């Protein structure tokens, strides 16, 4: 009696390009990102003054990939916190004393949850408009083509519309 052993899977081959070493971001640059994210500094120049750096030096640092990544992470955190606060505020508005405000907040909450009617249905109308004059911009050595044609019916919202050129 023989024992069947499954073949061993070879180890994965490492990729040819190793992942770049993550560079550390200096504390003043992290502080500048926080100043800009919180609105305490409105510009890079204002943030640079607050951390004691020249604007060009901070600008160069902020354009590095690791600083861009840190800024995106900080922005995502601000959006997440804002979403939490917005949700709480929306809950407060549902309980508002104003009937109109409460109704609008309730409708918005239900729509966000996927409950209730959708917004107004879009109307699609395809209209084929033919120009009265056509300017031929083809090469001069090619003969000019004169194209005439009959108006074709236009289909709109499942109904055929017979479109005829006006005289």
PDB file of C-alpha atoms in Angstrom, residues 37-154:
ATOM      1  CA  UNK A  37      -5.592  70.423   7.877  1.00  0.00           C
ATOM      2  CA  UNK A  38      -7.139  72.157  10.879  1.00  0.00           C
ATOM      3  CA  UNK A  39      -7.275  75.535   9.166  1.00  0.00           C
ATOM      4  CA  UNK A  40      -4.980  77.246  11.663  1.00  0.00           C
ATOM      5  CA  UNK A  41      -2.702  78.012   8.686  1.00  0.00           C
ATOM      6  CA  UNK A  42      -4.463  78.900   5.440  1.00  0.00           C
ATOM      7  CA  UNK A  43      -1.418  78.715   3.163  1.00  0.00           C
ATOM      8  CA  UNK A  44       1.898  76.906   2.933  1.00  0.00           C
ATOM      9  CA  UNK A  45       3.585  80.231   3.592  1.00  0.00           C
ATOM     10  CA  UNK A  46       1.638  80.716   6.826  1.00  0.00           C
ATOM     11  CA  UNK A  47       2.407  77.143   7.920  1.00  0.00           C
ATOM     12  CA  UNK A  48       6.103  77.657   7.123  1.00  0.00           C
ATOM     13  CA  UNK A  49       6.197  80.791   9.268  1.00  0.00           C
ATOM     14  CA  UNK A  50       4.540  78.957  12.166  1.00  0.00           C
ATOM     15  CA  UNK A  51       7.096  76.109  12.090  1.00  0.00           C
ATOM     16  CA  UNK A  52      10.042  78.436  11.461  1.00  0.00           C
ATOM     17  CA  UNK A  53      10.942  77.233   7.964  1.00  0.00           C
ATOM     18  CA  UNK A  54      11.184  78.965   4.596  1.00  0.00           C
ATOM     19  CA  UNK A  55       8.180  78.520   2.336  1.00  0.00           C
ATOM     20  CA  UNK A  56      10.199  76.908  -0.473  1.00  0.00           C
ATOM     21  CA  UNK A  57      11.719  74.341   1.888  1.00  0.00           C
ATOM     22  CA  UNK A  58       8.309  73.327   3.261  1.00  0.00           C
ATOM     23  CA  UNK A  59       6.831  73.271  -0.233  1.00  0.00           C
ATOM     24  CA  UNK A  60       9.552  70.874  -1.418  1.00  0.00           C
ATOM     25  CA  UNK A  61       8.900  68.610   1.548  1.00  0.00           C
ATOM     26  CA  UNK A  62       5.143  68.651   0.995  1.00  0.00           C
ATOM     27  CA  UNK A  63       5.630  67.547  -2.622  1.00  0.00           C
ATOM     28  CA  UNK A  64       7.419  64.335  -1.574  1.00  0.00           C
ATOM     29  CA  UNK A  65       5.413  61.099  -1.872  1.00  0.00           C
ATOM     30  CA  UNK A  66       5.554  60.286   1.836  1.00  0.00           C
ATOM     31  CA  UNK A  67       4.239  63.774   2.737  1.00  0.00           C
ATOM     32  CA  UNK A  68       1.499  63.570   0.104  1.00  0.00           C
ATOM     33  CA  UNK A  69       0.473  60.228   1.596  1.00  0.00           C
ATOM     34  CA  UNK A  70       0.440  61.686   5.116  1.00  0.00           C
ATOM     35  CA  UNK A  71      -1.662  64.642   3.937  1.00  0.00           C
ATOM     36  CA  UNK A  72      -4.168  62.290   2.261  1.00  0.00           C
ATOM     37  CA  UNK A  73      -4.410  60.195   5.430  1.00  0.00           C
ATOM     38  CA  UNK A  74      -5.039  63.351   7.486  1.00  0.00           C
ATOM     39  CA  UNK A  75      -7.706  64.517   5.033  1.00  0.00           C
ATOM     40  CA  UNK A  76      -9.426  61.104   5.158  1.00  0.00           C
ATOM     41  CA  UNK A  77      -9.436  61.298   8.953  1.00  0.00           C
ATOM     42  CA  UNK A  78     -11.026  64.764   8.807  1.00  0.00           C
ATOM     43  CA  UNK A  79     -13.708  63.523   6.408  1.00  0.00           C
ATOM     44  CA  UNK A  80     -14.460  60.510   8.628  1.00  0.00           C
ATOM     45  CA  UNK A  81     -14.807  62.699  11.712  1.00  0.00           C
ATOM     46  CA  UNK A  82     -16.954  65.135   9.746  1.00  0.00           C
ATOM     47  CA  UNK A  83     -19.202  62.273   8.629  1.00  0.00           C
ATOM     48  CA  UNK A  84     -19.697  61.232  12.246  1.00  0.00           C
ATOM     49  CA  UNK A  85     -20.597  64.779  13.251  1.00  0.00           C
ATOM     50  CA  UNK A  86     -22.898  65.168  10.235  1.00  0.00           C
ATOM     51  CA  UNK A  87     -24.716  61.972  11.097  1.00  0.00           C
ATOM     52  CA  UNK A  88     -25.252  63.115  14.653  1.00  0.00           C
ATOM     53  CA  UNK A  89     -26.472  66.521  13.484  1.00  0.00           C
ATOM     54  CA  UNK A  90     -28.849  64.905  10.997  1.00  0.00           C
ATOM     55  CA  UNK A  91     -30.303  62.867  13.857  1.00  0.00           C
ATOM     56  CA  UNK A  92     -30.863  66.081  15.804  1.00  0.00           C
ATOM     57  CA  UNK A  93     -32.576  67.695  12.804  1.00  0.00           C
ATOM     58  CA  UNK A  94     -34.995  64.764  12.529  1.00  0.00           C
ATOM     59  CA  UNK A  95     -36.186  65.735  16.040  1.00  0.00           C
ATOM     60  CA  UNK A  96     -36.409  69.443  15.142  1.00  0.00           C
ATOM     61  CA  UNK A  97     -39.393  71.508  16.249  1.00  0.00           C
ATOM     62  CA  UNK A  98     -39.738  72.806  12.689  1.00  0.00           C
ATOM     63  CA  UNK A  99     -41.894  70.335  10.771  1.00  0.00           C
ATOM     64  CA  UNK A 100     -40.267  71.281   7.451  1.00  0.00           C
ATOM     65  CA  UNK A 101     -36.721  70.760   8.758  1.00  0.00           C
ATOM     66  CA  UNK A 102     -37.706  67.458  10.384  1.00  0.00           C
ATOM     67  CA  UNK A 103     -39.363  66.243   7.165  1.00  0.00           C
ATOM     68  CA  UNK A 104     -36.381  67.162   4.978  1.00  0.00           C
ATOM     69  CA  UNK A 105     -33.935  65.511   7.400  1.00  0.00           C
ATOM     70  CA  UNK A 106     -36.126  62.403   7.542  1.00  0.00           C
ATOM     71  CA  UNK A 107     -36.385  62.201   3.737  1.00  0.00           C
ATOM     72  CA  UNK A 108     -32.632  62.618   3.364  1.00  0.00           C
ATOM     73  CA  UNK A 109     -31.920  59.959   5.997  1.00  0.00           C
ATOM     74  CA  UNK A 110     -34.257  57.476   4.332  1.00  0.00           C
ATOM     75  CA  UNK A 111     -32.822  58.157   0.885  1.00  0.00           C
ATOM     76  CA  UNK A 112     -29.283  57.684   2.199  1.00  0.00           C
ATOM     77  CA  UNK A 113     -30.399  54.342   3.656  1.00  0.00           C
ATOM     78  CA  UNK A 114     -31.872  53.337   0.282  1.00  0.00           C
ATOM     79  CA  UNK A 115     -35.472  53.533   1.483  1.00  0.00           C
ATOM     80  CA  UNK A 116     -38.162  55.522  -0.237  1.00  0.00           C
ATOM     81  CA  UNK A 117     -38.605  56.975  -3.686  1.00  0.00           C
ATOM     82  CA  UNK A 118     -35.621  57.940  -5.755  1.00  0.00           C
ATOM     83  CA  UNK A 119     -35.113  61.450  -6.974  1.00  0.00           C
ATOM     84  CA  UNK A 120     -36.887  62.581 -10.141  1.00  0.00           C
ATOM     85  CA  UNK A 121     -36.381  60.216 -13.062  1.00  0.00           C
ATOM     86  CA  UNK A 122     -34.083  61.599 -15.721  1.00  0.00           C
ATOM     87  CA  UNK A 123     -35.575  62.399 -19.107  1.00  0.00           C
ATOM     88  CA  UNK A 124     -33.576  61.297 -22.122  1.00  0.00           C
ATOM     89  CA  UNK A 125     -34.397  62.856 -25.465  1.00  0.00           C
ATOM     90  CA  UNK A 126     -32.309  62.123 -28.528  1.00  0.00           C
ATOM     91  CA  UNK A 127     -32.709  64.777 -31.171  1.00  0.00           C
ATOM     92  CA  UNK A 128     -30.918  64.528 -34.462  1.00  0.00           C
ATOM     93  CA  UNK A 129     -30.349  67.972 -35.914  1.00  0.00           C
ATOM     94  CA  UNK A 130     -28.997  68.314 -39.405  1.00  0.00           C
ATOM     95  CA  UNK A 131     -27.079  71.413 -40.403  1.00  0.00           C
ATOM     96  CA  UNK A 132     -28.397  73.604 -43.171  1.00  0.00           C
ATOM     97  CA  UNK A 133     -24.924  74.131 -44.571  1.00  0.00           C
ATOM     98  CA  UNK A 134     -21.887  71.892 -44.461  1.00  0.00           C
ATOM     99  CA  UNK A 135     -18.400  73.230 -44.991  1.00  0.00           C
ATOM    100  CA  UNK A 136     -16.122  70.764 -46.743  1.00  0.00           C
ATOM    101  CA  UNK A 137     -12.655  70.895 -45.157  1.00  0.00           C
ATOM    102  CA  UNK A 138     -11.257  67.868 -46.993  1.00  0.00           C
ATOM    103  CA  UNK A 139      -8.121  67.909 -49.100  1.00  0.00           C
ATOM    104  CA  UNK A 140      -8.361  70.020 -52.297  1.00  0.00           C
ATOM    105  CA  UNK A 141      -7.325  67.145 -54.569  1.00  0.00           C
ATOM    106  CA  UNK A 142     -10.316  65.025 -53.479  1.00  0.00           C
ATOM    107  CA  UNK A 143     -13.626  65.660 -55.229  1.00  0.00           C
ATOM    108  CA  UNK A 144     -16.369  67.352 -53.224  1.00  0.00           C
ATOM    109  CA  UNK A 145     -19.206  65.096 -52.110  1.00  0.00           C
ATOM    110  CA  UNK A 146     -22.765  66.362 -52.078  1.00  0.00           C
ATOM    111  CA  UNK A 147     -24.862  64.502 -49.579  1.00  0.00           C
ATOM    112  CA  UNK A 148     -28.622  64.715 -49.453  1.00  0.00           C
ATOM    113  CA  UNK A 149     -30.923  62.656 -47.374  1.00  0.00           C
ATOM    114  CA  UNK A 150     -34.397  62.242 -46.058  1.00  0.00           C
ATOM    115  CA  UNK A 151     -35.266  63.057 -42.486  1.00  0.00           C
ATOM    116  CA  UNK A 152     -35.444  59.923 -40.378  1.00  0.00           C
ATOM    117  CA  UNK A 153     -38.001  59.356 -37.626  1.00  0.00           C
ATOM    118  CA  UNK A 154     -36.657  60.118 -34.149  1.00  0.00           C
TER     119      UNK A 154
END
